[in-house]
mmCIF file of C-alpha atoms and ligand atoms in Angstrom:
data_model
loop_
_atom_site.group_PDB
_atom_site.id
_atom_site.type_symbol
_atom_site.label_atom_id
_atom_site.label_comp_id
_atom_site.label_asym_id
_atom_site.label_seq_id
_atom_site.Cartn_x
_atom_site.Cartn_y
_atom_site.Cartn_z
ATOM 1 C CA MET W 1007 11.841 40.987 -36.945
ATOM 2 C CA ASN W 1008 8.903 42.848 -38.478
ATOM 3 C CA THR W 1009 5.585 43.266 -36.696
ATOM 4 C CA SER W 1010 3.556 40.852 -38.788
ATOM 5 C CA SER W 1011 5.981 37.955 -38.280
ATOM 6 C CA THR W 1012 6.043 38.665 -34.509
ATOM 7 C CA ILE W 1013 2.251 38.483 -34.425
ATOM 8 C CA THR W 1014 2.261 35.251 -36.465
ATOM 9 C CA ARG W 1015 4.846 33.756 -34.112
ATOM 10 C CA ARG W 1016 2.870 34.774 -31.028
ATOM 11 C CA ALA W 1017 -0.311 33.289 -32.522
ATOM 12 C CA ALA W 1018 1.496 30.031 -33.275
ATOM 13 C CA LEU W 1019 2.911 29.858 -29.745
ATOM 14 C CA SER W 1020 -0.439 30.565 -28.147
ATOM 15 C CA SER W 1021 -2.190 27.932 -30.256
ATOM 16 C CA LEU W 1022 0.558 25.440 -29.316
ATOM 17 C CA ALA W 1023 0.051 26.290 -25.635
ATOM 18 C CA GLY W 1024 -3.704 25.831 -26.107
ATOM 19 C CA ALA W 1025 -3.210 22.433 -27.726
ATOM 20 C CA LEU W 1026 -0.910 21.309 -24.909
ATOM 21 C CA ALA W 1027 -3.351 22.527 -22.261
ATOM 22 C CA ALA W 1028 -6.191 20.633 -23.982
ATOM 23 C CA GLN W 1029 -4.270 17.338 -23.876
ATOM 24 C CA PRO W 1030 -5.191 15.090 -20.979
ATOM 25 C CA ALA W 1031 -2.380 14.582 -18.477
ATOM 26 C CA ARG W 1032 -1.087 11.098 -19.143
ATOM 27 C CA PRO W 1033 0.767 8.876 -16.657
ATOM 28 C CA GLN W 1034 4.478 9.414 -16.210
ATOM 29 C CA VAL W 1035 5.492 5.974 -14.954
ATOM 30 C CA VAL W 1036 3.736 2.672 -15.633
ATOM 31 C CA GLN W 1037 5.125 -0.549 -14.163
ATOM 32 C CA VAL W 1038 3.829 -4.065 -14.739
ATOM 33 C CA THR W 1039 5.290 -6.862 -12.606
ATOM 34 C CA VAL W 1040 4.467 -10.470 -13.516
ATOM 35 C CA LEU W 1041 3.146 -12.481 -10.534
ATOM 36 C CA SER W 1042 2.027 -15.699 -12.233
ATOM 37 C CA THR W 1043 3.144 -17.409 -15.424
ATOM 38 C CA MET W 1044 4.866 -20.663 -16.340
ATOM 39 C CA LEU W 1045 8.514 -19.556 -16.230
ATOM 40 C CA SER W 1046 9.235 -18.769 -12.641
ATOM 41 C CA GLY W 1047 12.903 -18.125 -11.941
ATOM 42 C CA SER W 1048 13.195 -18.489 -8.168
ATOM 43 C CA PHE W 1049 9.472 -17.848 -7.590
ATOM 44 C CA ASN W 1050 6.418 -20.130 -7.994
ATOM 45 C CA GLY W 1051 5.394 -20.902 -11.554
ATOM 46 C CA GLU W 1052 2.154 -22.341 -12.939
ATOM 47 C CA TRP W 1053 -0.163 -22.366 -15.938
ATOM 48 C CA GLY W 1054 -1.867 -19.047 -15.276
ATOM 49 C CA PHE W 1055 -1.404 -15.320 -15.277
ATOM 50 C CA ALA W 1056 -1.381 -12.410 -12.844
ATOM 51 C CA ALA W 1057 0.434 -9.084 -12.689
ATOM 52 C CA MET W 1058 0.662 -5.977 -10.551
ATOM 53 C CA VAL W 1059 0.026 -2.834 -12.566
ATOM 54 C CA THR W 1060 1.284 0.437 -11.095
ATOM 55 C CA VAL W 1061 0.318 3.709 -12.738
ATOM 56 C CA ASP W 1062 2.015 6.749 -11.189
ATOM 57 C CA GLY W 1063 2.101 4.897 -7.860
ATOM 58 C CA LYS W 1064 -1.498 3.605 -7.892
ATOM 59 C CA ARG W 1065 -1.516 -0.182 -7.883
ATOM 60 C CA THR W 1066 -4.121 -2.519 -9.414
ATOM 61 C CA LEU W 1067 -4.024 -6.315 -9.444
ATOM 62 C CA PHE W 1068 -4.544 -7.840 -12.887
ATOM 63 C CA ASP W 1069 -5.838 -11.447 -12.780
ATOM 64 C CA THR W 1070 -5.028 -13.715 -9.840
ATOM 65 C CA GLY W 1071 -3.206 -16.809 -11.099
ATOM 66 C CA ASN W 1072 -4.391 -20.404 -11.076
ATOM 67 C CA ARG W 1073 -3.649 -22.155 -7.768
ATOM 68 C CA PRO W 1074 -5.054 -20.452 -4.665
ATOM 69 C CA GLU W 1075 -1.599 -19.842 -3.131
ATOM 70 C CA THR W 1076 0.697 -19.055 -6.069
ATOM 71 C CA VAL W 1077 0.302 -15.289 -6.255
ATOM 72 C CA LEU W 1078 0.044 -15.001 -2.464
ATOM 73 C CA ASN W 1079 3.404 -16.755 -2.062
ATOM 74 C CA ASN W 1080 5.048 -14.793 -4.868
ATOM 75 C CA LEU W 1081 3.845 -11.490 -3.429
ATOM 76 C CA ARG W 1082 5.287 -12.448 -0.034
ATOM 77 C CA GLU W 1083 8.617 -13.412 -1.565
ATOM 78 C CA MET W 1084 8.690 -10.114 -3.456
ATOM 79 C CA LYS W 1085 7.742 -8.266 -0.252
ATOM 80 C CA LEU W 1086 4.668 -6.839 -1.951
ATOM 81 C CA ASP W 1087 1.331 -6.449 -0.172
ATOM 82 C CA LEU W 1088 -2.195 -6.089 -1.540
ATOM 83 C CA ALA W 1089 -3.087 -3.783 1.379
ATOM 84 C CA GLY W 1090 -3.708 -0.441 -0.312
ATOM 85 C CA VAL W 1091 -4.671 -2.076 -3.627
ATOM 86 C CA PRO W 1092 -8.443 -1.524 -3.899
ATOM 87 C CA GLU W 1093 -9.193 -3.108 -7.268
ATOM 88 C CA VAL W 1094 -8.586 -6.303 -9.212
ATOM 89 C CA VAL W 1095 -9.231 -6.833 -12.913
ATOM 90 C CA LEU W 1096 -10.450 -10.254 -14.040
ATOM 91 C CA THR W 1097 -9.974 -10.810 -17.757
ATOM 92 C CA HIS W 1098 -12.337 -13.792 -18.023
ATOM 93 C CA HIS W 1099 -13.861 -16.606 -15.984
ATOM 94 C CA HIS W 1100 -11.165 -19.301 -16.416
ATOM 95 C CA ARG W 1101 -9.668 -20.640 -13.229
ATOM 96 C CA ASP W 1102 -6.075 -20.011 -14.326
ATOM 97 C CA HIS W 1103 -6.921 -16.282 -13.982
ATOM 98 C CA THR W 1104 -9.426 -16.327 -11.118
ATOM 99 C CA GLY W 1105 -8.132 -19.197 -8.921
ATOM 100 C CA GLY W 1106 -6.231 -16.956 -6.486
ATOM 101 C CA LEU W 1107 -8.977 -14.370 -5.973
ATOM 102 C CA VAL W 1108 -10.559 -15.630 -2.753
ATOM 103 C CA THR W 1109 -7.266 -16.531 -1.039
ATOM 104 C CA LEU W 1110 -5.771 -13.154 -1.892
ATOM 105 C CA ARG W 1111 -8.850 -11.241 -0.733
ATOM 106 C CA ARG W 1112 -9.109 -13.163 2.571
ATOM 107 C CA ASP W 1113 -5.437 -12.605 3.301
ATOM 108 C CA ALA W 1114 -5.260 -8.927 2.341
ATOM 109 C CA MET W 1115 -8.506 -7.888 4.082
ATOM 110 C CA THR W 1116 -6.968 -8.743 7.461
ATOM 111 C CA ARG W 1117 -4.635 -5.773 6.939
ATOM 112 C CA ASP W 1118 -6.899 -3.591 4.770
ATOM 113 C CA PRO W 1119 -10.669 -4.266 4.622
ATOM 114 C CA LYS W 1120 -10.837 -2.513 1.246
ATOM 115 C CA ALA W 1121 -8.005 -4.492 -0.360
ATOM 116 C CA ILE W 1122 -9.129 -5.878 -3.736
ATOM 117 C CA ALA W 1123 -12.727 -5.372 -2.577
ATOM 118 C CA THR W 1124 -13.763 -4.408 -6.109
ATOM 119 C CA ALA W 1125 -13.319 -6.840 -8.992
ATOM 120 C CA TYR W 1126 -13.950 -5.859 -12.599
ATOM 121 C CA GLY W 1127 -15.017 -8.676 -14.928
ATOM 122 C CA GLY W 1128 -16.055 -8.380 -18.562
ATOM 123 C CA LYS W 1129 -19.780 -8.766 -19.150
ATOM 124 C CA GLY W 1130 -20.453 -12.446 -19.697
ATOM 125 C CA ILE W 1131 -18.052 -13.666 -17.001
ATOM 126 C CA LEU W 1132 -21.025 -15.193 -15.137
ATOM 127 C CA LEU W 1133 -22.716 -16.835 -18.136
ATOM 128 C CA PRO W 1134 -23.821 -20.407 -17.460
ATOM 129 C CA ARG W 1135 -21.406 -22.935 -18.914
ATOM 130 C CA GLN W 1136 -21.232 -26.648 -19.508
ATOM 131 C CA PRO W 1137 -19.927 -28.589 -17.655
ATOM 132 C CA ALA W 1138 -19.724 -25.582 -15.264
ATOM 133 C CA ASN W 1139 -18.613 -21.986 -14.834
ATOM 134 C CA ASP W 1140 -16.205 -22.371 -11.885
ATOM 135 C CA PHE W 1141 -16.138 -18.637 -11.414
ATOM 136 C CA VAL W 1142 -19.759 -18.521 -10.213
ATOM 137 C CA LEU W 1143 -18.656 -20.354 -7.044
ATOM 138 C CA ILE W 1144 -15.544 -18.198 -6.690
ATOM 139 C CA LYS W 1145 -17.670 -15.048 -7.013
ATOM 140 C CA GLY W 1146 -19.964 -16.290 -4.211
ATOM 141 C CA GLU W 1147 -17.027 -16.845 -1.843
ATOM 142 C CA TYR W 1148 -15.457 -13.538 -2.868
ATOM 143 C CA GLU W 1149 -18.621 -11.512 -2.282
ATOM 144 C CA ALA W 1150 -19.172 -13.294 1.063
ATOM 145 C CA THR W 1151 -16.094 -11.376 2.273
ATOM 146 C CA GLY W 1152 -17.877 -8.063 1.600
ATOM 147 C CA ALA W 1153 -16.292 -7.600 -1.815
ATOM 148 C CA LYS W 1154 -18.149 -6.838 -5.035
ATOM 149 C CA LEU W 1155 -17.898 -7.920 -8.676
ATOM 150 C CA LYS W 1156 -18.664 -5.214 -11.245
ATOM 151 C CA GLU W 1157 -19.356 -6.286 -14.803
ATOM 152 C CA ILE W 1158 -17.847 -4.124 -17.536
ATOM 153 C CA ALA W 1159 -19.983 -4.020 -20.671
ATOM 154 C CA LYS W 1160 -18.115 -1.379 -22.704
ATOM 155 C CA PRO W 1161 -14.784 0.499 -22.673
ATOM 156 C CA THR W 1162 -14.575 2.016 -19.218
ATOM 157 C CA GLN W 1163 -12.030 4.313 -17.601
ATOM 158 C CA ILE W 1164 -11.321 3.034 -14.070
ATOM 159 C CA ALA W 1165 -8.673 5.692 -13.302
ATOM 160 C CA PRO W 1166 -7.197 8.587 -15.290
ATOM 161 C CA SER W 1167 -5.759 7.105 -18.534
ATOM 162 C CA VAL W 1168 -6.463 3.545 -17.297
ATOM 163 C CA TRP W 1169 -9.092 1.694 -19.289
ATOM 164 C CA LEU W 1170 -10.778 -1.670 -19.440
ATOM 165 C CA THR W 1171 -11.979 -2.662 -22.880
ATOM 166 C CA GLY W 1172 -14.936 -4.716 -21.677
ATOM 167 C CA PRO W 1173 -15.795 -7.549 -24.127
ATOM 168 C CA VAL W 1174 -13.589 -7.232 -27.224
ATOM 169 C CA PRO W 1175 -15.561 -7.431 -30.500
ATOM 170 C CA ARG W 1176 -14.469 -10.314 -32.731
ATOM 171 C CA VAL W 1177 -13.897 -8.473 -36.007
ATOM 172 C CA PHE W 1178 -11.145 -10.803 -37.228
ATOM 173 C CA GLY W 1179 -11.736 -14.544 -37.190
ATOM 174 C CA GLU W 1180 -9.168 -15.425 -34.529
ATOM 175 C CA ARG W 1181 -10.152 -18.580 -32.670
ATOM 176 C CA ASN W 1182 -8.018 -18.554 -29.552
ATOM 177 C CA TRP W 1183 -9.634 -20.924 -27.119
ATOM 178 C CA SER W 1184 -9.396 -24.597 -26.214
ATOM 179 C CA GLY W 1185 -13.105 -25.436 -26.235
ATOM 180 C CA SER W 1186 -13.115 -26.988 -22.758
ATOM 181 C CA THR W 1187 -16.470 -25.375 -21.896
ATOM 182 C CA ARG W 1188 -19.629 -24.595 -23.815
ATOM 183 C CA LEU W 1189 -22.171 -21.868 -23.265
ATOM 184 C CA ARG W 1190 -25.636 -22.759 -22.066
ATOM 185 C CA ALA W 1191 -27.831 -20.453 -24.116
ATOM 186 C CA ALA W 1192 -31.622 -20.111 -23.856
ATOM 187 C CA ASP W 1193 -32.121 -22.097 -27.068
ATOM 188 C CA GLY W 1194 -29.505 -24.786 -26.473
ATOM 189 C CA ILE W 1195 -25.746 -25.220 -26.221
ATOM 190 C CA GLU W 1196 -23.361 -22.861 -28.010
ATOM 191 C CA GLU W 1197 -19.624 -22.707 -28.540
ATOM 192 C CA ASP W 1198 -17.914 -20.843 -25.682
ATOM 193 C CA THR W 1199 -15.934 -18.093 -27.380
ATOM 194 C CA LEU W 1200 -15.187 -16.490 -23.976
ATOM 195 C CA PRO W 1201 -17.277 -13.448 -24.939
ATOM 196 C CA GLU W 1202 -16.339 -11.662 -21.701
ATOM 197 C CA ASP W 1203 -12.607 -11.545 -22.529
ATOM 198 C CA GLN W 1204 -11.286 -8.057 -21.783
ATOM 199 C CA ALA W 1205 -7.911 -6.295 -21.666
ATOM 200 C CA MET W 1206 -6.493 -3.330 -19.750
ATOM 201 C CA VAL W 1207 -5.231 -0.350 -21.725
ATOM 202 C CA ILE W 1208 -3.112 2.456 -20.319
ATOM 203 C CA ASP W 1209 -2.938 5.567 -22.456
ATOM 204 C CA THR W 1210 0.558 7.067 -22.158
ATOM 205 C CA ASN W 1211 2.480 9.728 -24.064
ATOM 206 C CA GLN W 1212 4.596 6.941 -25.601
ATOM 207 C CA GLY W 1213 1.451 5.154 -26.891
ATOM 208 C CA LEU W 1214 -0.919 2.501 -25.545
ATOM 209 C CA ILE W 1215 0.163 -0.185 -23.089
ATOM 210 C CA VAL W 1216 -2.126 -3.211 -23.531
ATOM 211 C CA ILE W 1217 -2.249 -5.969 -20.908
ATOM 212 C CA SER W 1218 -4.037 -9.238 -21.628
ATOM 213 C CA GLY W 1219 -4.779 -12.331 -19.548
ATOM 214 C CA CYS W 1220 -5.334 -15.187 -21.995
ATOM 215 C CA GLY W 1221 -6.133 -13.267 -25.183
ATOM 216 C CA HIS W 1222 -9.108 -15.422 -26.114
ATOM 217 C CA ALA W 1223 -10.486 -12.500 -28.153
ATOM 218 C CA GLY W 1224 -7.296 -12.621 -30.247
ATOM 219 C CA ILE W 1225 -4.326 -10.268 -30.201
ATOM 220 C CA VAL W 1226 -5.340 -8.601 -33.480
ATOM 221 C CA ASN W 1227 -8.908 -8.037 -32.298
ATOM 222 C CA THR W 1228 -7.672 -6.774 -28.908
ATOM 223 C CA LEU W 1229 -5.059 -4.325 -30.196
ATOM 224 C CA THR W 1230 -7.379 -3.108 -32.969
ATOM 225 C CA TYR W 1231 -10.158 -2.453 -30.463
ATOM 226 C CA ALA W 1232 -7.804 -0.703 -28.021
ATOM 227 C CA ARG W 1233 -6.847 1.783 -30.754
ATOM 228 C CA LYS W 1234 -10.447 2.201 -31.872
ATOM 229 C CA ALA W 1235 -12.053 2.561 -28.465
ATOM 230 C CA ILE W 1236 -9.362 4.356 -26.463
ATOM 231 C CA ARG W 1237 -6.970 6.264 -28.766
ATOM 232 C CA ASN W 1238 -5.861 5.741 -32.331
ATOM 233 C CA THR W 1239 -2.140 5.753 -31.718
ATOM 234 C CA ASN W 1240 0.808 3.370 -31.659
ATOM 235 C CA ILE W 1241 0.955 0.361 -29.342
ATOM 236 C CA TYR W 1242 3.871 1.100 -27.022
ATOM 237 C CA ALA W 1243 3.849 -2.173 -25.096
ATOM 238 C CA VAL W 1244 2.010 -5.485 -25.206
ATOM 239 C CA ILE W 1245 2.109 -7.579 -22.040
ATOM 240 C CA GLY W 1246 0.535 -10.874 -20.969
ATOM 241 C CA GLY W 1247 -1.076 -13.967 -22.451
ATOM 242 C CA PHE W 1248 -2.292 -14.155 -26.047
ATOM 243 C CA HIS W 1249 -3.149 -17.846 -26.542
ATOM 244 C CA LEU W 1250 -0.853 -18.376 -29.484
ATOM 245 C CA PHE W 1251 1.019 -21.400 -28.056
ATOM 246 C CA ASP W 1252 -0.562 -23.795 -30.557
ATOM 247 C CA ALA W 1253 -0.696 -21.386 -33.519
ATOM 248 C CA ASN W 1254 0.775 -22.639 -36.793
ATOM 249 C CA ASP W 1255 3.177 -20.611 -38.897
ATOM 250 C CA GLU W 1256 0.425 -19.375 -41.197
ATOM 251 C CA LYS W 1257 -1.466 -17.901 -38.271
ATOM 252 C CA LEU W 1258 1.662 -16.375 -36.712
ATOM 253 C CA THR W 1259 2.636 -14.827 -40.048
ATOM 254 C CA TRP W 1260 -0.845 -13.359 -40.467
ATOM 255 C CA THR W 1261 -0.785 -12.101 -36.871
ATOM 256 C CA ALA W 1262 2.579 -10.388 -37.393
ATOM 257 C CA GLN W 1263 1.370 -8.772 -40.614
ATOM 258 C CA GLN W 1264 -1.647 -7.345 -38.804
ATOM 259 C CA ILE W 1265 0.142 -5.997 -35.739
ATOM 260 C CA ALA W 1266 3.471 -4.849 -37.258
ATOM 261 C CA PRO W 1267 2.005 -1.542 -38.515
ATOM 262 C CA MET W 1268 0.836 -0.732 -34.980
ATOM 263 C CA GLY W 1269 4.404 0.203 -34.035
ATOM 264 C CA ILE W 1270 4.909 -2.150 -31.080
ATOM 265 C CA THR W 1271 8.014 -1.083 -29.121
ATOM 266 C CA TYR W 1272 7.935 -3.711 -26.332
ATOM 267 C CA PHE W 1273 6.296 -7.134 -26.107
ATOM 268 C CA LEU W 1274 6.515 -9.107 -22.852
ATOM 269 C CA ALA W 1275 4.835 -12.390 -23.753
ATOM 270 C CA ALA W 1276 3.541 -14.502 -20.873
ATOM 271 C CA HIS W 1277 1.440 -17.576 -20.154
ATOM 272 C CA CYS W 1278 -0.404 -18.990 -23.179
ATOM 273 C CA THR W 1279 1.448 -16.929 -25.783
ATOM 274 C CA GLY W 1280 3.850 -19.871 -25.808
ATOM 275 C CA VAL W 1281 7.633 -20.001 -25.987
ATOM 276 C CA GLU W 1282 7.974 -21.182 -29.595
ATOM 277 C CA SER W 1283 5.270 -18.803 -30.828
ATOM 278 C CA THR W 1284 6.870 -15.848 -29.039
ATOM 279 C CA VAL W 1285 10.258 -16.542 -30.613
ATOM 280 C CA ARG W 1286 8.717 -16.940 -34.089
ATOM 281 C CA LEU W 1287 6.570 -13.810 -33.689
ATOM 282 C CA ARG W 1288 9.619 -11.842 -32.559
ATOM 283 C CA GLU W 1289 11.432 -12.932 -35.701
ATOM 284 C CA LEU W 1290 8.463 -11.938 -37.874
ATOM 285 C CA LEU W 1291 8.094 -8.573 -36.102
ATOM 286 C CA LYS W 1292 11.872 -7.996 -36.380
ATOM 287 C CA LEU W 1293 12.098 -7.023 -32.716
ATOM 288 C CA PRO W 1294 15.346 -7.509 -30.759
ATOM 289 C CA PRO W 1295 15.277 -9.828 -27.684
ATOM 290 C CA GLU W 1296 15.687 -6.890 -25.303
ATOM 291 C CA ARG W 1297 12.375 -5.503 -26.576
ATOM 292 C CA MET W 1298 10.418 -8.739 -26.986
ATOM 293 C CA THR W 1299 10.878 -11.743 -24.765
ATOM 294 C CA ILE W 1300 9.183 -14.357 -22.615
ATOM 295 C CA ALA W 1301 7.935 -13.289 -19.216
ATOM 296 C CA GLN W 1302 8.884 -15.001 -16.030
ATOM 297 C CA VAL W 1303 7.538 -14.383 -12.551
ATOM 298 C CA GLY W 1304 9.178 -11.253 -11.161
ATOM 299 C CA ARG W 1305 10.015 -9.778 -14.539
ATOM 300 C CA ARG W 1306 8.896 -6.188 -14.923
ATOM 301 C CA PHE W 1307 8.073 -3.746 -17.679
ATOM 302 C CA GLU W 1308 8.523 -0.060 -16.951
ATOM 303 C CA SER W 1309 7.590 2.748 -19.310
ATOM 304 C CA GLY W 1310 10.627 4.674 -20.453
ATOM 305 C CA LYS W 1311 12.947 1.835 -19.366
ATOM 306 C CA GLY W 1312 11.625 -1.301 -21.061
ATOM 307 C CA ILE W 1313 11.744 -4.926 -19.937
ATOM 308 C CA LEU W 1314 13.638 -5.354 -16.676
ATOM 309 C CA GLY W 1315 14.658 -8.296 -14.512
ATOM 310 C CA ALA W 1316 16.408 -11.567 -15.136
ATOM 311 C CA ARG W 1317 16.323 -12.836 -18.707
ATOM 312 C CA SER W 1318 14.573 -16.175 -19.268
HETATM 313 ZN ZN1 LIG C 595 -8.637 -18.664 -20.519
HETATM 314 ZN ZN1 LIG C 596 -5.173 -18.577 -19.332
#
């Protein structure tokens, strides 16, 4: 090998080493275990959502289910404990995501005073609603235990490579809500678009893992914003509720067209994504059942391994 090619090779190697060193260390193992959804296997099912998110061993609770006891009972049956889990993410104010918060906090604090003592809600979670924002009462009871709600107004990193989007901008006209509440604005009553709706995004070497509660902001808006705000890369896994249960075929076809280019490898659809809509979307996305299916309580996603646990 002549001298000039040796020098070129050395330069290339050193610039490669520099590029690798400049890359942030991303998580090695991400696990998401479903704790509340409608399909339940041998656990307790309900209309709601909750999951345990574990990133390189650090656990965070994501939403809290609907009924006060559902997630508590499922955790016990799974022999999981919220002691040692300091934080809980609340995607939005609806009771089917916040209903277990106080019960879980009161139970876990007897073993660990710091257990889920910090809750992250998207900005707007406390907005006055008509007929009522149930979460305002829940927040009062939660904070009476010495816990604290923090409102997230913009994309925020809560741990290395673990992000909350804060309120997801509504760029595309997805209308994914039931209209059961309305916002009480200063100049009258407005439609409640659930402006606080936020998702969790974990930035891994395989791509982004996006976890959603009810997806009121829309799956296209949410995934688009995750790539814009956190990292413009492929979506490795999509997990949770996306409020597509009542979507017609035109909307599902449009949705698939928008998200197909994002390179989704795994899709674990829970809660309000809906059974029929999940099956249709899977067909449109041309994903095999082992990579896209319906979540049930106890089912788990693990990076590098895929969707684990009993099939629905
Ligand atoms: Zn909701
Ligand atoms: Zn929901």
